[in-house]
Amino acid sequence: MLFIQVRTGRWQPKQPLFVYVILFLLVGDNLENIKKYMNLALEQAKKADINEEIPVGVIIVKDGKVISKAYNKKEKYNDATKHAEIIAIQKAAKKLGDWRLNDCVLFVSLEPCLMCMGAIVESRIKTVFCGTKNIKCHDINKKIANTNKISLKMGFLEKECNEIIINFFDKKRKK
């Protein structure tokens, strides 16, 4: 692994190589797996859009296998807590028989809100890949992630994830 010295005087890994090594260890072979899982999350977001829900989709992966998938269902159940992340975490915990999702990776089309970020922290998920930033929550999410040693990665299929959110709200405004 290549290392560089930063202003603090400590030796640290170069970001790109370090990121690829971590991604390899967490997700498997290569960045194609990340794209594959993000595409699955985007498919879930499209289901939400079809059902006139805010189009957010989530996939939870453990040991290279999808163990849970979900999309927003707030309107369907008239319940403010039925966010895709919460539903997916509940399904994953049920499937594994444990609320601790230590070795799981979460893929989400839109960066989590504060409620969902809290659920991610409490379920002990340590890696989250986001399609696009949630401008309302990004700064506080970075602090929460750093405090809880969660790897929060942004910008995977960003164009597609942005597009589905923008189109959804454009349709809502026209009604």
Short mmCIF file of N, CA and C in Angstrom, two decimals:
data_model
loop_
_atom_site.label_atom_id
_atom_site.label_comp_id
_atom_site.label_asym_id
_atom_site.label_seq_id
_atom_site.Cartn_x
_atom_site.Cartn_y
_atom_site.Cartn_z
N MET A 1 0.85 -1.18 0.00
CA MET A 1 0.00 0.00 0.00
C MET A 1 0.89 1.23 0.00
N LEU A 2 0.53 2.25 -0.75
CA LEU A 2 1.28 3.49 -0.81
C LEU A 2 0.87 4.39 0.33
N PHE A 3 1.85 5.11 0.89
CA PHE A 3 1.56 6.00 2.00
C PHE A 3 2.07 7.40 1.68
N ILE A 4 1.42 8.40 2.24
CA ILE A 4 1.88 9.77 2.10
C ILE A 4 1.92 10.40 3.48
N GLN A 5 2.77 11.44 3.62
CA GLN A 5 2.83 12.16 4.88
C GLN A 5 1.96 13.40 4.75
N VAL A 6 1.04 13.57 5.66
CA VAL A 6 0.17 14.73 5.64
C VAL A 6 0.68 15.76 6.63
N ARG A 7 0.07 16.93 6.67
CA ARG A 7 0.57 18.04 7.49
C ARG A 7 0.72 17.71 8.96
N THR A 8 -0.02 16.73 9.43
CA THR A 8 0.08 16.37 10.85
C THR A 8 1.39 15.67 11.15
N GLY A 9 2.12 15.27 10.09
CA GLY A 9 3.37 14.57 10.28
C GLY A 9 3.19 13.07 10.34
N ARG A 10 1.94 12.60 10.31
CA ARG A 10 1.67 11.17 10.35
C ARG A 10 1.61 10.62 8.94
N TRP A 11 1.97 9.38 8.79
CA TRP A 11 1.88 8.72 7.49
C TRP A 11 0.49 8.14 7.33
N GLN A 12 -0.15 8.43 6.20
CA GLN A 12 -1.49 7.93 5.95
C GLN A 12 -1.57 7.39 4.53
N PRO A 13 -2.47 6.45 4.30
CA PRO A 13 -2.60 5.89 2.95
C PRO A 13 -3.10 6.93 1.97
N LYS A 14 -2.64 6.85 0.73
CA LYS A 14 -3.17 7.70 -0.33
C LYS A 14 -4.64 7.37 -0.51
N GLN A 15 -5.47 8.37 -0.63
CA GLN A 15 -6.91 8.17 -0.67
C GLN A 15 -7.38 7.18 -1.73
N PRO A 16 -7.06 7.38 -3.03
CA PRO A 16 -7.65 6.47 -4.03
C PRO A 16 -7.30 5.00 -3.80
N LEU A 17 -6.05 4.68 -3.58
CA LEU A 17 -5.67 3.29 -3.39
C LEU A 17 -6.30 2.75 -2.12
N PHE A 18 -6.26 3.53 -1.05
CA PHE A 18 -6.84 3.13 0.23
C PHE A 18 -8.33 2.83 0.07
N VAL A 19 -9.04 3.72 -0.62
CA VAL A 19 -10.49 3.54 -0.82
C VAL A 19 -10.75 2.25 -1.58
N TYR A 20 -9.99 1.99 -2.64
CA TYR A 20 -10.22 0.77 -3.43
C TYR A 20 -9.94 -0.48 -2.62
N VAL A 21 -8.92 -0.46 -1.76
CA VAL A 21 -8.62 -1.61 -0.92
C VAL A 21 -9.76 -1.85 0.06
N ILE A 22 -10.24 -0.79 0.69
CA ILE A 22 -11.36 -0.93 1.63
C ILE A 22 -12.60 -1.43 0.91
N LEU A 23 -12.90 -0.86 -0.26
CA LEU A 23 -14.07 -1.30 -1.01
C LEU A 23 -13.95 -2.77 -1.39
N PHE A 24 -12.75 -3.19 -1.76
CA PHE A 24 -12.53 -4.59 -2.12
C PHE A 24 -12.82 -5.49 -0.92
N LEU A 25 -12.34 -5.09 0.25
CA LEU A 25 -12.54 -5.91 1.45
C LEU A 25 -13.99 -5.95 1.88
N LEU A 26 -14.72 -4.85 1.70
CA LEU A 26 -16.10 -4.79 2.18
C LEU A 26 -17.10 -5.39 1.20
N VAL A 27 -16.91 -5.18 -0.09
CA VAL A 27 -17.95 -5.50 -1.04
C VAL A 27 -17.59 -6.67 -1.95
N GLY A 28 -16.35 -6.97 -2.08
CA GLY A 28 -16.00 -8.08 -2.95
C GLY A 28 -15.02 -7.68 -4.02
N ASP A 29 -15.20 -8.27 -5.19
CA ASP A 29 -14.23 -8.16 -6.27
C ASP A 29 -13.81 -6.74 -6.61
N ASN A 30 -14.77 -5.88 -6.97
CA ASN A 30 -14.40 -4.61 -7.56
C ASN A 30 -15.54 -3.61 -7.50
N LEU A 31 -15.31 -2.47 -8.14
CA LEU A 31 -16.32 -1.42 -8.15
C LEU A 31 -17.57 -1.81 -8.93
N GLU A 32 -17.46 -2.82 -9.76
CA GLU A 32 -18.65 -3.29 -10.49
C GLU A 32 -19.71 -3.81 -9.52
N ASN A 33 -19.26 -4.43 -8.42
CA ASN A 33 -20.22 -4.89 -7.41
C ASN A 33 -20.96 -3.72 -6.78
N ILE A 34 -20.25 -2.63 -6.54
CA ILE A 34 -20.90 -1.44 -5.97
C ILE A 34 -21.95 -0.93 -6.93
N LYS A 35 -21.60 -0.85 -8.21
CA LYS A 35 -22.57 -0.41 -9.21
C LYS A 35 -23.77 -1.35 -9.26
N LYS A 36 -23.50 -2.65 -9.17
CA LYS A 36 -24.59 -3.64 -9.22
C LYS A 36 -25.55 -3.42 -8.05
N TYR A 37 -25.02 -3.25 -6.85
CA TYR A 37 -25.87 -3.06 -5.68
C TYR A 37 -26.58 -1.70 -5.73
N MET A 38 -25.88 -0.67 -6.22
CA MET A 38 -26.53 0.64 -6.34
C MET A 38 -27.65 0.59 -7.37
N ASN A 39 -27.46 -0.17 -8.43
CA ASN A 39 -28.54 -0.34 -9.42
C ASN A 39 -29.75 -1.03 -8.79
N LEU A 40 -29.50 -1.99 -7.91
CA LEU A 40 -30.61 -2.65 -7.20
C LEU A 40 -31.33 -1.65 -6.29
N ALA A 41 -30.58 -0.79 -5.63
CA ALA A 41 -31.19 0.24 -4.78
C ALA A 41 -32.01 1.20 -5.65
N LEU A 42 -31.49 1.53 -6.81
CA LEU A 42 -32.20 2.41 -7.73
C LEU A 42 -33.49 1.76 -8.24
N GLU A 43 -33.46 0.45 -8.46
CA GLU A 43 -34.68 -0.28 -8.84
C GLU A 43 -35.74 -0.15 -7.75
N GLN A 44 -35.32 -0.24 -6.49
CA GLN A 44 -36.26 -0.07 -5.38
C GLN A 44 -36.82 1.34 -5.36
N ALA A 45 -35.96 2.33 -5.64
CA ALA A 45 -36.43 3.72 -5.70
C ALA A 45 -37.47 3.89 -6.79
N LYS A 46 -37.28 3.21 -7.91
CA LYS A 46 -38.25 3.29 -9.01
C LYS A 46 -39.59 2.68 -8.59
N LYS A 47 -39.56 1.63 -7.78
CA LYS A 47 -40.81 1.06 -7.26
C LYS A 47 -41.54 2.08 -6.39
N ALA A 48 -40.78 2.79 -5.56
CA ALA A 48 -41.38 3.84 -4.73
C ALA A 48 -42.03 4.90 -5.60
N ASP A 49 -41.32 5.30 -6.65
CA ASP A 49 -41.83 6.32 -7.57
C ASP A 49 -43.15 5.87 -8.21
N ILE A 50 -43.21 4.63 -8.65
CA ILE A 50 -44.43 4.08 -9.26
C ILE A 50 -45.59 4.14 -8.26
N ASN A 51 -45.29 3.93 -6.99
CA ASN A 51 -46.31 3.94 -5.93
C ASN A 51 -46.52 5.34 -5.33
N GLU A 52 -46.01 6.36 -6.01
CA GLU A 52 -46.13 7.75 -5.60
C GLU A 52 -45.57 8.01 -4.20
N GLU A 53 -44.49 7.33 -3.90
CA GLU A 53 -43.72 7.56 -2.67
C GLU A 53 -42.45 8.31 -3.07
N ILE A 54 -41.85 9.01 -2.13
CA ILE A 54 -40.56 9.65 -2.43
C ILE A 54 -39.60 8.54 -2.83
N PRO A 55 -38.98 8.65 -4.01
CA PRO A 55 -38.21 7.53 -4.57
C PRO A 55 -36.84 7.31 -3.92
N VAL A 56 -36.87 6.60 -2.82
CA VAL A 56 -35.65 6.19 -2.14
C VAL A 56 -35.68 4.67 -2.04
N GLY A 57 -34.57 4.05 -2.44
CA GLY A 57 -34.46 2.60 -2.36
C GLY A 57 -33.20 2.19 -1.62
N VAL A 58 -33.27 1.04 -0.97
CA VAL A 58 -32.16 0.54 -0.14
C VAL A 58 -31.94 -0.93 -0.39
N ILE A 59 -30.67 -1.31 -0.37
CA ILE A 59 -30.24 -2.71 -0.41
C ILE A 59 -29.26 -2.91 0.75
N ILE A 60 -29.40 -4.00 1.47
CA ILE A 60 -28.41 -4.35 2.50
C ILE A 60 -27.75 -5.66 2.07
N VAL A 61 -26.43 -5.65 2.11
CA VAL A 61 -25.62 -6.78 1.64
C VAL A 61 -24.77 -7.30 2.79
N LYS A 62 -24.71 -8.62 2.88
CA LYS A 62 -23.80 -9.26 3.84
C LYS A 62 -23.09 -10.41 3.12
N ASP A 63 -21.79 -10.44 3.24
CA ASP A 63 -20.97 -11.48 2.60
C ASP A 63 -21.28 -11.63 1.12
N GLY A 64 -21.47 -10.50 0.44
CA GLY A 64 -21.70 -10.51 -1.00
C GLY A 64 -23.10 -10.92 -1.43
N LYS A 65 -24.01 -11.07 -0.48
CA LYS A 65 -25.39 -11.47 -0.81
C LYS A 65 -26.37 -10.42 -0.32
N VAL A 66 -27.36 -10.13 -1.16
CA VAL A 66 -28.42 -9.19 -0.76
C VAL A 66 -29.29 -9.90 0.27
N ILE A 67 -29.39 -9.30 1.46
CA ILE A 67 -30.22 -9.90 2.51
C ILE A 67 -31.49 -9.11 2.76
N SER A 68 -31.55 -7.89 2.20
CA SER A 68 -32.72 -7.07 2.44
C SER A 68 -32.81 -5.98 1.37
N LYS A 69 -34.03 -5.66 0.99
CA LYS A 69 -34.25 -4.54 0.07
C LYS A 69 -35.58 -3.89 0.44
N ALA A 70 -35.65 -2.58 0.20
CA ALA A 70 -36.87 -1.86 0.56
C ALA A 70 -36.93 -0.52 -0.16
N TYR A 71 -38.13 0.06 -0.15
CA TYR A 71 -38.33 1.42 -0.64
C TYR A 71 -39.30 2.11 0.29
N ASN A 72 -39.38 3.43 0.18
CA ASN A 72 -40.25 4.22 1.06
C ASN A 72 -41.69 3.77 0.96
N LYS A 73 -42.37 3.75 2.12
CA LYS A 73 -43.79 3.38 2.17
C LYS A 73 -44.56 4.28 3.14
N LYS A 74 -44.13 5.53 3.26
CA LYS A 74 -44.80 6.47 4.17
C LYS A 74 -46.26 6.70 3.79
N GLU A 75 -46.52 6.91 2.52
CA GLU A 75 -47.88 7.20 2.07
C GLU A 75 -48.77 5.97 2.18
N LYS A 76 -48.23 4.83 1.83
CA LYS A 76 -49.01 3.59 1.87
C LYS A 76 -49.52 3.31 3.28
N TYR A 77 -48.66 3.46 4.28
CA TYR A 77 -49.03 3.13 5.66
C TYR A 77 -49.40 4.36 6.49
N ASN A 78 -49.32 5.54 5.86
CA ASN A 78 -49.60 6.78 6.58
C ASN A 78 -48.77 6.84 7.87
N ASP A 79 -47.47 6.54 7.72
CA ASP A 79 -46.57 6.41 8.86
C ASP A 79 -45.23 7.07 8.51
N ALA A 80 -44.89 8.13 9.24
CA ALA A 80 -43.68 8.90 8.96
C ALA A 80 -42.39 8.10 9.15
N THR A 81 -42.46 6.96 9.83
CA THR A 81 -41.25 6.17 10.06
C THR A 81 -41.01 5.10 9.00
N LYS A 82 -41.86 4.99 8.02
CA LYS A 82 -41.72 3.94 7.00
C LYS A 82 -40.76 4.37 5.88
N HIS A 83 -39.57 4.76 6.28
CA HIS A 83 -38.51 5.08 5.33
C HIS A 83 -37.85 3.79 4.86
N ALA A 84 -37.29 3.83 3.67
CA ALA A 84 -36.67 2.64 3.07
C ALA A 84 -35.59 2.06 3.97
N GLU A 85 -34.76 2.91 4.56
CA GLU A 85 -33.67 2.43 5.40
C GLU A 85 -34.19 1.67 6.62
N ILE A 86 -35.21 2.23 7.27
CA ILE A 86 -35.79 1.59 8.46
C ILE A 86 -36.38 0.23 8.10
N ILE A 87 -37.14 0.20 7.02
CA ILE A 87 -37.77 -1.06 6.59
C ILE A 87 -36.71 -2.10 6.26
N ALA A 88 -35.66 -1.68 5.52
CA ALA A 88 -34.60 -2.62 5.13
C ALA A 88 -33.83 -3.13 6.35
N ILE A 89 -33.57 -2.25 7.32
CA ILE A 89 -32.87 -2.67 8.54
C ILE A 89 -33.72 -3.67 9.31
N GLN A 90 -35.03 -3.42 9.41
CA GLN A 90 -35.92 -4.35 10.10
C GLN A 90 -35.92 -5.71 9.41
N LYS A 91 -36.01 -5.72 8.08
CA LYS A 91 -36.01 -6.99 7.34
C LYS A 91 -34.68 -7.74 7.52
N ALA A 92 -33.58 -7.02 7.46
CA ALA A 92 -32.26 -7.65 7.61
C ALA A 92 -32.10 -8.25 9.01
N ALA A 93 -32.53 -7.50 10.03
CA ALA A 93 -32.44 -8.00 11.41
C ALA A 93 -33.28 -9.26 11.58
N LYS A 94 -34.46 -9.24 11.01
CA LYS A 94 -35.34 -10.42 11.09
C LYS A 94 -34.70 -11.61 10.38
N LYS A 95 -34.15 -11.39 9.20
CA LYS A 95 -33.54 -12.48 8.44
C LYS A 95 -32.34 -13.07 9.17
N LEU A 96 -31.52 -12.19 9.78
CA LEU A 96 -30.32 -12.66 10.48
C LEU A 96 -30.61 -13.12 11.90
N GLY A 97 -31.78 -12.76 12.43
CA GLY A 97 -32.11 -13.12 13.81
C GLY A 97 -31.31 -12.34 14.82
N ASP A 98 -30.87 -11.13 14.45
CA ASP A 98 -30.05 -10.30 15.33
C ASP A 98 -30.19 -8.85 14.90
N TRP A 99 -30.35 -7.94 15.84
CA TRP A 99 -30.45 -6.53 15.51
C TRP A 99 -29.10 -5.94 15.14
N ARG A 100 -28.03 -6.63 15.49
CA ARG A 100 -26.67 -6.16 15.19
C ARG A 100 -26.32 -6.55 13.75
N LEU A 101 -26.19 -5.57 12.88
CA LEU A 101 -25.87 -5.82 11.47
C LEU A 101 -24.40 -5.46 11.21
N ASN A 102 -23.53 -5.96 12.08
CA ASN A 102 -22.12 -5.59 12.08
C ASN A 102 -21.42 -5.70 10.74
N ASP A 103 -21.58 -6.77 10.04
CA ASP A 103 -20.84 -7.01 8.80
C ASP A 103 -21.66 -6.71 7.57
N CYS A 104 -22.65 -5.87 7.70
CA CYS A 104 -23.52 -5.54 6.57
C CYS A 104 -23.13 -4.20 5.96
N VAL A 105 -23.43 -4.06 4.68
CA VAL A 105 -23.18 -2.83 3.94
C VAL A 105 -24.53 -2.36 3.40
N LEU A 106 -24.81 -1.08 3.57
CA LEU A 106 -26.08 -0.51 3.12
C LEU A 106 -25.85 0.36 1.89
N PHE A 107 -26.66 0.15 0.86
CA PHE A 107 -26.64 0.93 -0.37
C PHE A 107 -27.96 1.66 -0.47
N VAL A 108 -27.91 2.99 -0.62
CA VAL A 108 -29.14 3.79 -0.64
C VAL A 108 -29.06 4.83 -1.75
N SER A 109 -30.19 5.06 -2.41
CA SER A 109 -30.20 6.00 -3.54
C SER A 109 -30.05 7.46 -3.11
N LEU A 110 -30.52 7.81 -1.92
CA LEU A 110 -30.41 9.16 -1.38
C LEU A 110 -29.84 9.07 0.03
N GLU A 111 -28.88 9.91 0.34
CA GLU A 111 -28.27 9.92 1.68
C GLU A 111 -29.37 9.94 2.75
N PRO A 112 -29.20 9.14 3.81
CA PRO A 112 -30.24 9.01 4.83
C PRO A 112 -30.57 10.32 5.55
N CYS A 113 -31.82 10.41 6.01
CA CYS A 113 -32.22 11.50 6.89
C CYS A 113 -31.65 11.22 8.28
N LEU A 114 -31.87 12.13 9.21
CA LEU A 114 -31.32 11.95 10.56
C LEU A 114 -31.91 10.74 11.28
N MET A 115 -33.20 10.51 11.11
CA MET A 115 -33.83 9.36 11.75
C MET A 115 -33.19 8.07 11.25
N CYS A 116 -33.02 7.97 9.94
CA CYS A 116 -32.45 6.75 9.36
C CYS A 116 -30.98 6.61 9.70
N MET A 117 -30.26 7.72 9.76
CA MET A 117 -28.85 7.66 10.15
C MET A 117 -28.74 7.14 11.58
N GLY A 118 -29.66 7.55 12.44
CA GLY A 118 -29.69 7.04 13.81
C GLY A 118 -29.92 5.54 13.83
N ALA A 119 -30.83 5.06 12.98
CA ALA A 119 -31.09 3.61 12.90
C ALA A 119 -29.86 2.87 12.39
N ILE A 120 -29.15 3.46 11.45
CA ILE A 120 -27.92 2.84 10.93
C ILE A 120 -26.88 2.73 12.04
N VAL A 121 -26.73 3.80 12.82
CA VAL A 121 -25.80 3.77 13.95
C VAL A 121 -26.20 2.68 14.93
N GLU A 122 -27.48 2.66 15.31
CA GLU A 122 -27.95 1.70 16.31
C GLU A 122 -27.87 0.26 15.84
N SER A 123 -28.00 0.03 14.54
CA SER A 123 -27.91 -1.34 14.02
C SER A 123 -26.47 -1.77 13.74
N ARG A 124 -25.54 -0.84 13.96
CA ARG A 124 -24.10 -1.11 13.85
C ARG A 124 -23.62 -1.36 12.42
N ILE A 125 -24.33 -0.85 11.45
CA ILE A 125 -23.85 -0.89 10.06
C ILE A 125 -22.69 0.10 9.98
N LYS A 126 -21.58 -0.33 9.41
CA LYS A 126 -20.39 0.53 9.39
C LYS A 126 -20.05 1.09 8.01
N THR A 127 -20.76 0.67 6.97
CA THR A 127 -20.47 1.18 5.63
C THR A 127 -21.78 1.50 4.92
N VAL A 128 -21.87 2.72 4.40
CA VAL A 128 -23.05 3.18 3.69
C VAL A 128 -22.62 3.82 2.37
N PHE A 129 -23.14 3.31 1.27
CA PHE A 129 -22.91 3.89 -0.05
C PHE A 129 -24.17 4.64 -0.46
N CYS A 130 -24.02 5.91 -0.82
CA CYS A 130 -25.16 6.75 -1.19
C CYS A 130 -25.07 7.17 -2.65
N GLY A 131 -26.22 7.15 -3.32
CA GLY A 131 -26.26 7.61 -4.69
C GLY A 131 -26.04 9.11 -4.78
N THR A 132 -26.74 9.86 -3.95
CA THR A 132 -26.64 11.32 -3.99
C THR A 132 -26.79 11.88 -2.58
N LYS A 133 -26.30 13.09 -2.40
CA LYS A 133 -26.35 13.75 -1.10
C LYS A 133 -27.75 14.23 -0.78
N ASN A 134 -28.06 14.20 0.51
CA ASN A 134 -29.28 14.81 1.03
C ASN A 134 -28.84 16.16 1.59
N ILE A 135 -29.12 17.24 0.87
CA ILE A 135 -28.57 18.54 1.25
C ILE A 135 -29.07 19.01 2.62
N LYS A 136 -30.20 18.50 3.06
CA LYS A 136 -30.72 18.88 4.38
C LYS A 136 -29.91 18.27 5.52
N CYS A 137 -29.27 17.12 5.26
CA CYS A 137 -28.67 16.35 6.36
C CYS A 137 -27.17 16.08 6.19
N HIS A 138 -26.60 16.45 5.08
CA HIS A 138 -25.25 15.98 4.77
C HIS A 138 -24.21 16.37 5.82
N ASP A 139 -24.21 17.63 6.25
CA ASP A 139 -23.19 18.07 7.20
C ASP A 139 -23.29 17.34 8.53
N ILE A 140 -24.50 17.21 9.05
CA ILE A 140 -24.66 16.51 10.33
C ILE A 140 -24.39 15.02 10.16
N ASN A 141 -24.77 14.44 9.00
CA ASN A 141 -24.48 13.02 8.76
C ASN A 141 -22.99 12.75 8.76
N LYS A 142 -22.20 13.66 8.20
CA LYS A 142 -20.74 13.49 8.22
C LYS A 142 -20.23 13.43 9.65
N LYS A 143 -20.78 14.31 10.50
CA LYS A 143 -20.36 14.32 11.92
C LYS A 143 -20.78 13.02 12.62
N ILE A 144 -22.01 12.59 12.37
CA ILE A 144 -22.50 11.35 12.98
C ILE A 144 -21.65 10.17 12.50
N ALA A 145 -21.35 10.13 11.21
CA ALA A 145 -20.55 9.04 10.65
C ALA A 145 -19.15 9.03 11.25
N ASN A 146 -18.53 10.19 11.34
CA ASN A 146 -17.18 10.26 11.92
C ASN A 146 -17.17 9.86 13.38
N THR A 147 -18.14 10.34 14.14
CA THR A 147 -18.23 10.02 15.57
C THR A 147 -18.41 8.51 15.79
N ASN A 148 -19.19 7.87 14.92
CA ASN A 148 -19.52 6.45 15.09
C ASN A 148 -18.70 5.52 14.19
N LYS A 149 -17.67 6.07 13.57
CA LYS A 149 -16.77 5.30 12.70
C LYS A 149 -17.52 4.56 11.59
N ILE A 150 -18.42 5.30 10.94
CA ILE A 150 -19.17 4.78 9.80
C ILE A 150 -18.56 5.35 8.53
N SER A 151 -18.31 4.51 7.58
CA SER A 151 -17.81 4.95 6.29
C SER A 151 -19.00 5.35 5.43
N LEU A 152 -19.13 6.64 5.16
CA LEU A 152 -20.25 7.20 4.41
C LEU A 152 -19.71 7.66 3.06
N LYS A 153 -20.03 6.92 2.00
CA LYS A 153 -19.50 7.18 0.66
C LYS A 153 -20.58 7.75 -0.23
N MET A 154 -20.28 8.81 -0.98
CA MET A 154 -21.25 9.52 -1.80
C MET A 154 -20.95 9.38 -3.29
N GLY A 155 -21.99 9.57 -4.10
CA GLY A 155 -21.82 9.78 -5.52
C GLY A 155 -21.81 8.54 -6.39
N PHE A 156 -22.43 7.46 -5.97
CA PHE A 156 -22.50 6.26 -6.79
C PHE A 156 -23.81 6.28 -7.57
N LEU A 157 -23.72 6.26 -8.91
CA LEU A 157 -24.88 6.44 -9.80
C LEU A 157 -25.60 7.76 -9.47
N GLU A 158 -24.81 8.77 -9.18
CA GLU A 158 -25.34 10.05 -8.72
C GLU A 158 -26.31 10.67 -9.72
N LYS A 159 -25.96 10.65 -10.99
CA LYS A 159 -26.82 11.27 -12.01
C LYS A 159 -28.20 10.61 -12.01
N GLU A 160 -28.23 9.29 -12.02
CA GLU A 160 -29.50 8.55 -12.06
C GLU A 160 -30.31 8.77 -10.79
N CYS A 161 -29.63 8.78 -9.65
CA CYS A 161 -30.32 8.97 -8.36
C CYS A 161 -30.88 10.38 -8.24
N ASN A 162 -30.11 11.37 -8.69
CA ASN A 162 -30.60 12.75 -8.69
C ASN A 162 -31.81 12.89 -9.60
N GLU A 163 -31.70 12.30 -10.76
CA GLU A 163 -32.74 12.43 -11.78
C GLU A 163 -34.10 11.91 -11.28
N ILE A 164 -34.12 10.77 -10.63
CA ILE A 164 -35.39 10.20 -10.18
C ILE A 164 -36.03 11.08 -9.09
N ILE A 165 -35.20 11.66 -8.21
CA ILE A 165 -35.71 12.55 -7.15
C ILE A 165 -36.26 13.84 -7.77
N ILE A 166 -35.48 14.44 -8.66
CA ILE A 166 -35.90 15.69 -9.30
C ILE A 166 -37.18 15.50 -10.10
N ASN A 167 -37.25 14.43 -10.88
CA ASN A 167 -38.46 14.16 -11.66
C ASN A 167 -39.68 13.94 -10.78
N PHE A 168 -39.49 13.25 -9.66
CA PHE A 168 -40.60 13.00 -8.73
C PHE A 168 -41.18 14.32 -8.22
N PHE A 169 -40.30 15.22 -7.75
CA PHE A 169 -40.80 16.47 -7.19
C PHE A 169 -41.32 17.41 -8.28
N ASP A 170 -40.76 17.34 -9.48
CA ASP A 170 -41.31 18.12 -10.59
C ASP A 170 -42.76 17.69 -10.88
N LYS A 171 -43.01 16.37 -10.89
CA LYS A 171 -44.37 15.87 -11.11
C LYS A 171 -45.30 16.34 -9.99
N LYS A 172 -44.83 16.31 -8.76
CA LYS A 172 -45.65 16.74 -7.61
C LYS A 172 -46.03 18.22 -7.72
N ARG A 173 -45.06 19.04 -8.14
CA ARG A 173 -45.32 20.48 -8.26
C ARG A 173 -46.32 20.79 -9.35
N LYS A 174 -46.34 19.98 -10.40
CA LYS A 174 -47.25 20.22 -11.54
C LYS A 174 -48.68 19.82 -11.23
N LYS A 175 -48.89 19.01 -10.19
CA LYS A 175 -50.25 18.56 -9.84
C LYS A 175 -51.03 19.64 -9.18
#
